[in-house]
Amino acid sequence: MNFKVNPIFEASTALILDKIKTFNTSGTLFGNGDRNKIKLFSLDDKTINIKSFKIPNLINKIAYRYFRKSKAKRSFEFATILLEKGIGTPQPIAFLENFNLIGLKDSYYASEHLITELTYRELVEIPDYPDHDNILRQFVKFTFDLHEKGVEFLDHSPGNTLIKKIDDSKYEFFLVDLNRMNFHNAMSFEQRMNNFSRLTPKKEMIEVMSNEYSKFYTSKSESEIFEKMWQATSTFQEEFMRKKRLKKKLKFWKKS
């Protein structure tokens, strides 16, 4: 077993470890648990969530023990790095890895549970969401700041940014699902634009995002930013739909 606690929560180490160990028989399920299962627990005066990652296949069991860090460990370490850089994410609490003779058996990541008004997904699905344009533009500034700090969030997708309303016109943003990130000394224009590719298929949102990004990234024109951002989005959407069609065919063949 490999277990590590954030020093901030060191006084609660035994309690945190117990909650992780009894994950399967306690806690309140949060979300649908299709891939990874998340449960909510009380810790002193806080609500925390613990994510149990999907049990890896044989190859990954070996890889996560000998060649690369588990998703739980990466989530903990990346959250720590983000906070050090002044980037919003729920406070990391602990991670635990269980190993057997083959490799990684299961793993868990615990963090503070944030209650927020919305995620980026609502901006995509509800075009008339109150203060939509302002929230979207502040999200773009948040993403620009990520890029300036060399953070390439590879899962920068609709459900992975929590948005909290601070006052009538100000919002804060928090990244979740952190296990896939790259850190750079500087990010290229192409890396920056590709980082928008998963966020929305809507051209009108890309127009707003490219307009706002151009206010801060002054080495490229607004038209260049829009063209590259839309190209990256279109490429991702085409590949996404291709995979979706392929999965549908595979399901049909299995039923036949």
Tab-separated table of C-alpha atoms in Angstrom:
chain	number	residue	atom	x	y	z
A	1	MET	CA	0.000	0.000	0.000
A	2	ASN	CA	1.162	3.530	-0.804
A	3	PHE	CA	-0.699	6.234	1.111
A	4	LYS	CA	0.052	9.959	1.339
A	5	VAL	CA	-1.813	12.777	3.072
A	6	ASN	CA	-1.610	16.506	2.424
A	7	PRO	CA	0.237	17.981	5.471
A	8	ILE	CA	-2.718	20.353	5.991
A	9	PHE	CA	-4.857	17.318	6.898
A	10	GLU	CA	-2.177	15.393	8.804
A	11	ALA	CA	-4.143	15.516	12.081
A	12	SER	CA	-6.968	13.584	10.364
A	13	THR	CA	-4.723	10.944	8.764
A	14	ALA	CA	-6.264	7.929	10.541
A	15	LEU	CA	-9.811	9.093	9.778
A	16	ILE	CA	-9.049	9.718	6.099
A	17	LEU	CA	-7.389	6.315	5.720
A	18	ASP	CA	-10.391	4.640	7.351
A	19	LYS	CA	-12.818	6.361	4.963
A	20	ILE	CA	-10.806	5.197	1.943
A	21	LYS	CA	-10.516	1.656	3.264
A	22	THR	CA	-14.293	1.462	3.867
A	23	PHE	CA	-15.127	3.153	0.538
A	24	ASN	CA	-17.189	0.208	-0.760
A	25	THR	CA	-19.463	0.034	2.280
A	26	SER	CA	-19.881	3.686	3.277
A	27	GLY	CA	-20.261	7.189	1.887
A	28	THR	CA	-22.854	8.705	-0.453
A	29	LEU	CA	-22.539	8.046	-4.182
A	30	PHE	CA	-21.977	11.215	-6.239
A	31	GLY	CA	-22.700	11.055	-9.989
A	32	ASN	CA	-23.439	7.934	-12.032
A	33	GLY	CA	-20.207	6.027	-11.366
A	34	ASP	CA	-20.000	4.754	-14.957
A	35	ARG	CA	-16.204	4.742	-15.151
A	36	ASN	CA	-14.776	5.950	-11.874
A	37	LYS	CA	-16.878	5.963	-8.714
A	38	ILE	CA	-17.049	9.062	-6.489
A	39	LYS	CA	-18.483	9.103	-2.963
A	40	LEU	CA	-19.004	11.950	-0.480
A	41	PHE	CA	-17.897	11.748	3.155
A	42	SER	CA	-17.900	14.059	6.166
A	43	LEU	CA	-14.517	15.019	7.590
A	44	ASP	CA	-14.746	17.283	10.641
A	45	ASP	CA	-16.664	20.329	9.330
A	46	LYS	CA	-15.957	19.601	5.648
A	47	THR	CA	-17.475	17.463	2.918
A	48	ILE	CA	-14.825	15.557	0.997
A	49	ASN	CA	-15.089	13.383	-2.070
A	50	ILE	CA	-13.134	10.222	-2.691
A	51	LYS	CA	-12.694	8.915	-6.210
A	52	SER	CA	-12.168	5.204	-6.735
A	53	PHE	CA	-10.523	4.771	-10.102
A	54	LYS	CA	-11.624	2.025	-12.460
A	55	ILE	CA	-9.585	-1.149	-11.920
A	56	PRO	CA	-6.908	-1.105	-14.643
A	57	ASN	CA	-6.423	-3.824	-17.231
A	58	LEU	CA	-3.460	-6.210	-16.957
A	59	ILE	CA	-1.042	-4.030	-18.954
A	60	ASN	CA	-1.881	-0.925	-16.927
A	61	LYS	CA	-1.684	-2.836	-13.643
A	62	ILE	CA	1.977	-3.488	-14.449
A	63	ALA	CA	2.602	-0.043	-15.958
A	64	TYR	CA	1.173	1.824	-12.959
A	65	ARG	CA	3.439	-0.081	-10.603
A	66	TYR	CA	6.737	-0.032	-12.458
A	67	PHE	CA	6.697	2.541	-15.277
A	68	ARG	CA	4.295	5.411	-14.608
A	69	LYS	CA	2.348	7.034	-11.808
A	70	SER	CA	-1.232	5.942	-11.140
A	71	LYS	CA	-4.150	8.276	-11.900
A	72	ALA	CA	-4.689	8.751	-8.157
A	73	LYS	CA	-1.095	9.804	-7.517
A	74	ARG	CA	-1.037	12.085	-10.560
A	75	SER	CA	-4.307	13.723	-9.473
A	76	PHE	CA	-2.857	14.456	-6.026
A	77	GLU	CA	0.454	15.772	-7.360
A	78	PHE	CA	-1.091	17.812	-10.179
A	79	ALA	CA	-3.622	19.429	-7.798
A	80	THR	CA	-0.712	20.453	-5.570
A	81	ILE	CA	1.136	21.981	-8.535
A	82	LEU	CA	-1.973	23.864	-9.708
A	83	LEU	CA	-2.514	25.429	-6.284
A	84	GLU	CA	1.161	26.414	-6.123
A	85	LYS	CA	0.650	28.182	-9.460
A	86	GLY	CA	-2.457	29.978	-8.174
A	87	ILE	CA	-4.869	27.948	-10.304
A	88	GLY	CA	-8.223	26.904	-8.874
A	89	THR	CA	-8.834	23.255	-8.037
A	90	PRO	CA	-10.362	21.498	-5.010
A	91	GLN	CA	-7.839	21.109	-2.184
A	92	PRO	CA	-6.086	17.715	-2.471
A	93	ILE	CA	-6.344	15.618	0.696
A	94	ALA	CA	-4.776	12.204	0.069
A	95	PHE	CA	-4.215	9.337	-2.322
A	96	LEU	CA	-3.926	5.604	-1.755
A	97	GLU	CA	-2.641	2.822	-4.009
A	98	ASN	CA	-3.071	-0.894	-3.307
A	99	PHE	CA	-0.740	-3.349	-5.035
A	100	ASN	CA	-0.685	-7.118	-5.489
A	101	LEU	CA	1.843	-9.491	-7.063
A	102	ILE	CA	0.903	-8.385	-10.584
A	103	GLY	CA	0.824	-4.631	-10.075
A	104	LEU	CA	-1.666	-1.914	-9.149
A	105	LYS	CA	-4.840	-3.395	-7.689
A	106	ASP	CA	-6.928	-0.272	-7.024
A	107	SER	CA	-6.394	3.409	-6.226
A	108	TYR	CA	-8.195	6.341	-4.611
A	109	TYR	CA	-7.930	10.128	-4.623
A	110	ALA	CA	-9.510	12.295	-1.903
A	111	SER	CA	-10.133	16.024	-2.213
A	112	GLU	CA	-12.383	18.707	-0.772
A	113	HIS	CA	-15.862	18.718	-2.282
A	114	LEU	CA	-16.787	22.041	-3.872
A	115	ILE	CA	-20.388	23.087	-4.398
A	116	THR	CA	-20.607	25.427	-7.397
A	117	GLU	CA	-23.374	26.967	-9.497
A	118	LEU	CA	-22.448	25.372	-12.813
A	119	THR	CA	-19.809	23.792	-15.034
A	120	TYR	CA	-18.698	24.856	-18.493
A	121	ARG	CA	-21.161	22.252	-19.833
A	122	GLU	CA	-24.135	24.479	-18.992
A	123	LEU	CA	-22.680	27.213	-21.217
A	124	VAL	CA	-22.710	24.761	-24.129
A	125	GLU	CA	-26.115	23.237	-23.467
A	126	ILE	CA	-28.017	26.351	-22.309
A	127	PRO	CA	-27.299	29.238	-24.728
A	128	ASP	CA	-29.503	31.640	-22.754
A	129	TYR	CA	-27.919	30.818	-19.392
A	130	PRO	CA	-27.884	34.034	-17.296
A	131	ASP	CA	-24.761	36.151	-17.881
A	132	HIS	CA	-23.596	33.619	-20.504
A	133	ASP	CA	-21.295	35.954	-22.457
A	134	ASN	CA	-19.584	37.321	-19.345
A	135	ILE	CA	-18.988	33.843	-17.853
A	136	LEU	CA	-17.623	32.542	-21.149
A	137	ARG	CA	-15.229	35.464	-21.494
A	138	GLN	CA	-13.978	35.052	-17.923
A	139	PHE	CA	-13.485	31.342	-18.625
A	140	VAL	CA	-11.321	32.253	-21.637
A	141	LYS	CA	-9.201	34.551	-19.450
A	142	PHE	CA	-8.870	31.681	-16.945
A	143	THR	CA	-7.697	29.381	-19.776
A	144	PHE	CA	-5.277	32.019	-21.058
A	145	ASP	CA	-3.777	32.228	-17.546
A	146	LEU	CA	-3.390	28.426	-17.551
A	147	HIS	CA	-1.473	28.661	-20.802
A	148	GLU	CA	0.704	31.526	-19.576
A	149	LYS	CA	1.654	29.371	-16.577
A	150	GLY	CA	2.553	26.477	-18.877
A	151	VAL	CA	-0.374	24.243	-17.898
A	152	GLU	CA	-1.726	22.044	-20.682
A	153	PHE	CA	-4.873	20.468	-19.252
A	154	LEU	CA	-5.407	17.534	-21.596
A	155	ASP	CA	-8.958	16.883	-20.329
A	156	HIS	CA	-10.076	20.489	-20.834
A	157	SER	CA	-13.640	19.421	-21.631
A	158	PRO	CA	-17.158	20.646	-20.669
A	159	GLY	CA	-17.561	18.782	-17.372
A	160	ASN	CA	-14.094	19.400	-15.972
A	161	THR	CA	-14.284	23.078	-15.025
A	162	LEU	CA	-16.454	24.000	-12.036
A	163	ILE	CA	-17.693	27.595	-12.034
A	164	LYS	CA	-18.518	29.450	-8.820
A	165	LYS	CA	-20.325	32.780	-8.746
A	166	ILE	CA	-18.555	35.261	-6.454
A	167	ASP	CA	-20.799	38.312	-6.998
A	168	ASP	CA	-23.120	39.722	-9.674
A	169	SER	CA	-20.401	39.816	-12.327
A	170	LYS	CA	-17.386	37.854	-11.008
A	171	TYR	CA	-16.743	34.097	-11.291
A	172	GLU	CA	-14.048	31.682	-10.148
A	173	PHE	CA	-13.011	28.520	-11.983
A	174	PHE	CA	-11.804	25.191	-10.611
A	175	LEU	CA	-10.306	22.291	-12.587
A	176	VAL	CA	-11.274	18.709	-11.745
A	177	ASP	CA	-10.387	15.284	-13.188
A	178	LEU	CA	-6.722	16.176	-13.117
A	179	ASN	CA	-4.796	13.023	-13.992
A	180	ARG	CA	-3.850	14.083	-17.555
A	181	MET	CA	-1.698	17.205	-17.692
A	182	ASN	CA	1.498	18.460	-19.237
A	183	PHE	CA	3.581	21.288	-17.798
A	184	HIS	CA	5.703	23.504	-20.054
A	185	ASN	CA	8.098	26.390	-19.711
A	186	ALA	CA	6.094	28.002	-22.505
A	187	MET	CA	3.173	26.834	-24.645
A	188	SER	CA	3.139	27.249	-28.407
A	189	PHE	CA	0.273	28.843	-30.304
A	190	GLU	CA	-0.740	25.435	-31.650
A	191	GLN	CA	-0.770	23.863	-28.169
A	192	ARG	CA	-2.904	26.728	-26.875
A	193	MET	CA	-5.480	26.444	-29.653
A	194	ASN	CA	-5.604	22.648	-29.508
A	195	ASN	CA	-6.432	22.993	-25.813
A	196	PHE	CA	-9.807	24.512	-26.800
A	197	SER	CA	-10.729	21.657	-29.152
A	198	ARG	CA	-12.860	19.589	-26.737
A	199	LEU	CA	-14.897	22.401	-25.238
A	200	THR	CA	-17.734	23.075	-27.677
A	201	PRO	CA	-18.846	22.223	-31.219
A	202	LYS	CA	-20.660	25.592	-31.480
A	203	LYS	CA	-19.092	28.045	-33.878
A	204	GLU	CA	-20.696	31.047	-32.169
A	205	MET	CA	-18.954	30.118	-28.901
A	206	ILE	CA	-15.621	29.719	-30.700
A	207	GLU	CA	-16.124	33.215	-32.139
A	208	VAL	CA	-16.572	34.668	-28.643
A	209	MET	CA	-13.650	32.670	-27.219
A	210	SER	CA	-11.269	33.641	-30.013
A	211	ASN	CA	-12.316	37.295	-29.675
A	212	GLU	CA	-11.595	37.254	-25.927
A	213	TYR	CA	-8.341	35.285	-26.240
A	214	SER	CA	-7.050	37.792	-28.817
A	215	LYS	CA	-7.262	40.559	-26.176
A	216	PHE	CA	-4.499	38.851	-24.182
A	217	TYR	CA	-2.555	36.869	-26.802
A	218	THR	CA	-1.477	39.836	-28.887
A	219	SER	CA	1.124	38.104	-31.065
A	220	LYS	CA	-1.690	36.732	-33.279
A	221	SER	CA	-4.686	38.476	-34.813
A	222	GLU	CA	-8.242	37.614	-33.827
A	223	SER	CA	-8.849	36.045	-37.241
A	224	GLU	CA	-5.750	33.826	-36.901
A	225	ILE	CA	-6.855	32.721	-33.432
A	226	PHE	CA	-10.397	31.965	-34.611
A	227	GLU	CA	-9.174	30.036	-37.651
A	228	LYS	CA	-6.800	27.852	-35.617
A	229	MET	CA	-9.247	27.349	-32.743
A	230	TRP	CA	-12.077	26.378	-35.112
A	231	GLN	CA	-9.771	24.069	-37.086
A	232	ALA	CA	-8.716	22.275	-33.885
A	233	THR	CA	-12.367	21.996	-32.796
A	234	SER	CA	-13.522	20.656	-36.164
A	235	THR	CA	-10.737	18.064	-36.258
A	236	PHE	CA	-11.629	16.850	-32.768
A	237	GLN	CA	-15.365	16.721	-33.537
A	238	GLU	CA	-14.788	14.735	-36.738
A	239	GLU	CA	-12.636	12.203	-34.891
A	240	PHE	CA	-15.139	12.031	-32.028
A	241	MET	CA	-18.032	11.306	-34.411
A	242	ARG	CA	-15.945	8.746	-36.310
A	243	LYS	CA	-15.261	6.842	-33.083
A	244	LYS	CA	-18.921	7.103	-32.111
A	245	ARG	CA	-20.015	5.574	-35.440
A	246	LEU	CA	-17.433	2.811	-35.063
A	247	LYS	CA	-18.661	1.940	-31.554
A	248	LYS	CA	-22.240	1.822	-32.864
A	249	LYS	CA	-21.202	-0.606	-35.615
A	250	LEU	CA	-19.315	-2.797	-33.151
A	251	LYS	CA	-22.377	-2.998	-30.897
A	252	PHE	CA	-24.516	-3.921	-33.909
A	253	TRP	CA	-22.087	-6.677	-34.958
A	254	LYS	CA	-22.018	-8.076	-31.414
A	255	LYS	CA	-25.824	-8.275	-31.363
A	256	SER	CA	-25.967	-9.929	-34.797
